[in-house]
Amino acid sequence: MKYTYLFIALLFSVLSVGQIERTIKLKVAVMQNFVKMNEKGEELFWQTKGKITFSFVNYTEEQNPIFKALFISQYQELLPIYKKMVVSEDEKDTNLFIKILIRQEEDYRNLLTKQQLKRYLDKLDELEKNNQQSNDSYSSLFFSENLLKQYKKSFE
């Protein structure tokens, strides 16, 4: 029985690492696509994040400019870190990129009302459990609660 628990813990650990590696690749790939758009990349970044999250949480008119500004500043913060990471291929730069993504996710969540946060987390949780393809798409830009906990454990 003791070995069964140990095996399950080890298996969960391996699966978590696999999920983190897969989603890091997705996050880097989506950033790469925005960067390839040159000056349009920033606009597409905030519009994409805004449209997706709006469909989850339904921002108020007062919140729209706040989230637009947040997503623009997120892109502007990530861009130089991403560019450095790609050139250096240094693990420290990759870790910084990931830590910034974690903090940005928390910044976003802190601006939501309790009801909006619940809808956001419920939607991401639903996708994570029931639709792997859609989950991969959303994981390229956002973190489910489960994924965020895994990242924090691995990178902080």
CSV table of C-alpha atoms in Angstrom, one decimal:
chain,number,residue,atom,x,y,z
A,1,MET,CA,0.0,0.0,0.0
A,2,LYS,CA,2.8,2.4,0.9
A,3,TYR,CA,4.4,1.8,-2.6
A,4,THR,CA,1.1,2.5,-4.3
A,5,TYR,CA,0.9,6.0,-2.7
A,6,LEU,CA,4.5,6.6,-3.6
A,7,PHE,CA,3.9,5.6,-7.2
A,8,ILE,CA,0.8,7.8,-7.4
A,9,ALA,CA,2.7,10.8,-6.0
A,10,LEU,CA,5.5,10.2,-8.5
A,11,LEU,CA,3.1,9.8,-11.4
A,12,PHE,CA,1.3,13.1,-10.4
A,13,SER,CA,4.6,14.9,-10.2
A,14,VAL,CA,5.6,13.6,-13.7
A,15,LEU,CA,2.2,14.6,-15.2
A,16,SER,CA,2.5,18.0,-13.6
A,17,VAL,CA,5.9,18.6,-15.1
A,18,GLY,CA,4.6,17.5,-18.5
A,19,GLN,CA,1.7,19.9,-18.3
A,20,ILE,CA,4.0,22.7,-17.3
A,21,GLU,CA,6.4,22.0,-20.1
A,22,ARG,CA,3.6,21.8,-22.7
A,23,THR,CA,2.0,25.0,-21.5
A,24,ILE,CA,5.3,26.8,-21.4
A,25,LYS,CA,5.8,25.9,-25.1
A,26,LEU,CA,2.3,27.2,-25.8
A,27,LYS,CA,2.9,30.4,-24.0
A,28,VAL,CA,6.2,31.0,-25.8
A,29,ALA,CA,4.6,30.1,-29.2
A,30,VAL,CA,1.7,32.5,-28.8
A,31,MET,CA,4.1,35.3,-27.8
A,32,GLN,CA,6.2,34.5,-30.8
A,33,ASN,CA,3.2,34.9,-33.0
A,34,PHE,CA,2.4,38.3,-31.6
A,35,VAL,CA,6.1,39.4,-31.9
A,36,LYS,CA,6.1,38.4,-35.5
A,37,MET,CA,3.4,40.9,-36.2
A,38,ASN,CA,5.8,43.7,-35.3
A,39,GLU,CA,3.9,46.9,-34.3
A,40,LYS,CA,0.6,45.1,-34.7
A,41,GLY,CA,1.6,42.5,-32.1
A,42,GLU,CA,0.8,44.7,-29.2
A,43,GLU,CA,-2.7,45.5,-30.5
A,44,LEU,CA,-3.4,41.9,-31.3
A,45,PHE,CA,-2.2,40.8,-27.9
A,46,TRP,CA,-4.5,43.1,-25.9
A,47,GLN,CA,-7.4,42.5,-28.3
A,48,THR,CA,-7.1,38.8,-28.1
A,49,LYS,CA,-6.8,38.7,-24.3
A,50,GLY,CA,-9.6,41.3,-24.0
A,51,LYS,CA,-12.0,39.4,-26.2
A,52,ILE,CA,-11.4,36.1,-24.6
A,53,THR,CA,-11.7,37.2,-21.1
A,54,PHE,CA,-14.7,39.5,-21.9
A,55,SER,CA,-16.5,36.4,-23.1
A,56,PHE,CA,-15.8,34.7,-19.7
A,57,VAL,CA,-16.4,37.6,-17.3
A,58,ASN,CA,-18.4,40.3,-19.1
A,59,TYR,CA,-16.5,43.5,-18.1
A,60,THR,CA,-18.4,46.6,-17.3
A,61,GLU,CA,-18.0,49.8,-19.3
A,62,GLU,CA,-15.8,51.2,-16.6
A,63,GLN,CA,-13.6,48.1,-16.6
A,64,ASN,CA,-12.9,48.0,-20.4
A,65,PRO,CA,-10.2,50.8,-20.4
A,66,ILE,CA,-8.6,49.3,-17.3
A,67,PHE,CA,-8.2,45.9,-18.8
A,68,LYS,CA,-7.1,47.3,-22.2
A,69,ALA,CA,-4.4,49.3,-20.4
A,70,LEU,CA,-3.4,46.2,-18.3
A,71,PHE,CA,-3.1,44.0,-21.4
A,72,ILE,CA,-1.0,46.6,-23.3
A,73,SER,CA,1.3,47.0,-20.3
A,74,GLN,CA,1.6,43.2,-20.0
A,75,TYR,CA,2.8,43.0,-23.6
A,76,GLN,CA,5.2,45.9,-23.2
A,77,GLU,CA,6.7,44.2,-20.2
A,78,LEU,CA,6.9,40.8,-21.8
A,79,LEU,CA,8.3,41.9,-25.1
A,80,PRO,CA,11.9,42.7,-24.0
A,81,ILE,CA,12.1,39.7,-21.7
A,82,TYR,CA,10.8,37.4,-24.5
A,83,LYS,CA,13.3,38.8,-27.0
A,84,LYS,CA,16.2,38.4,-24.5
A,85,MET,CA,15.1,34.8,-23.7
A,86,VAL,CA,14.9,33.8,-27.3
A,87,VAL,CA,18.4,35.0,-28.0
A,88,SER,CA,20.1,33.9,-24.8
A,89,GLU,CA,18.4,30.5,-24.4
A,90,ASP,CA,19.3,30.9,-20.8
A,91,GLU,CA,17.2,29.2,-18.2
A,92,LYS,CA,17.3,32.3,-16.0
A,93,ASP,CA,15.7,34.4,-18.7
A,94,THR,CA,13.0,31.7,-19.3
A,95,ASN,CA,12.4,31.6,-15.5
A,96,LEU,CA,12.0,35.4,-15.5
A,97,PHE,CA,9.6,35.2,-18.4
A,98,ILE,CA,7.5,32.6,-16.5
A,99,LYS,CA,7.6,34.5,-13.2
A,100,ILE,CA,6.3,37.6,-15.1
A,101,LEU,CA,3.5,35.6,-16.6
A,102,ILE,CA,2.5,34.3,-13.1
A,103,ARG,CA,2.5,37.9,-11.7
A,104,GLN,CA,0.6,39.2,-14.6
A,105,GLU,CA,-2.1,36.5,-14.1
A,106,GLU,CA,-2.4,37.5,-10.5
A,107,ASP,CA,-2.5,41.2,-11.5
A,108,TYR,CA,-5.4,40.4,-13.8
A,109,ARG,CA,-7.3,38.4,-11.2
A,110,ASN,CA,-6.9,41.2,-8.7
A,111,LEU,CA,-8.9,43.6,-10.9
A,112,LEU,CA,-11.9,41.3,-11.3
A,113,THR,CA,-14.9,41.4,-9.0
A,114,LYS,CA,-15.5,38.2,-6.9
A,115,GLN,CA,-18.3,37.2,-9.3
A,116,GLN,CA,-16.1,37.8,-12.4
A,117,LEU,CA,-13.2,35.9,-10.8
A,118,LYS,CA,-15.5,32.9,-10.1
A,119,ARG,CA,-16.8,32.9,-13.7
A,120,TYR,CA,-13.3,33.1,-15.0
A,121,LEU,CA,-11.9,30.3,-12.8
A,122,ASP,CA,-15.0,28.1,-13.4
A,123,LYS,CA,-14.6,28.5,-17.2
A,124,LEU,CA,-10.9,27.6,-17.2
A,125,ASP,CA,-11.6,24.7,-14.9
A,126,GLU,CA,-14.3,23.4,-17.1
A,127,LEU,CA,-12.0,23.6,-20.2
A,128,GLU,CA,-9.2,21.9,-18.3
A,129,LYS,CA,-11.4,19.0,-17.3
A,130,ASN,CA,-13.5,18.6,-20.5
A,131,ASN,CA,-11.9,20.0,-23.6
A,132,GLN,CA,-8.1,19.6,-23.9
A,133,GLN,CA,-7.9,21.3,-27.3
A,134,SER,CA,-9.6,24.5,-26.1
A,135,ASN,CA,-7.7,24.3,-22.8
A,136,ASP,CA,-4.4,24.3,-24.7
A,137,SER,CA,-5.6,27.4,-26.5
A,138,TYR,CA,-6.6,29.2,-23.3
A,139,SER,CA,-3.5,28.0,-21.4
A,140,SER,CA,-1.3,29.8,-24.0
A,141,LEU,CA,-2.5,33.1,-22.5
A,142,PHE,CA,-4.1,32.3,-19.1
A,143,PHE,CA,-3.8,30.1,-16.1
A,144,SER,CA,-6.4,27.8,-14.6
A,145,GLU,CA,-6.3,27.7,-10.8
A,146,ASN,CA,-4.7,24.3,-11.0
A,147,LEU,CA,-2.1,25.3,-13.5
A,148,LEU,CA,-1.2,28.5,-11.6
A,149,LYS,CA,-0.6,26.5,-8.5
A,150,GLN,CA,1.7,24.1,-10.4
A,151,TYR,CA,3.6,27.0,-11.9
A,152,LYS,CA,4.0,28.8,-8.6
A,153,LYS,CA,5.3,25.6,-7.0
A,154,SER,CA,7.8,25.1,-9.8
A,155,PHE,CA,9.0,28.7,-10.3
A,156,GLU,CA,8.7,30.6,-7.1
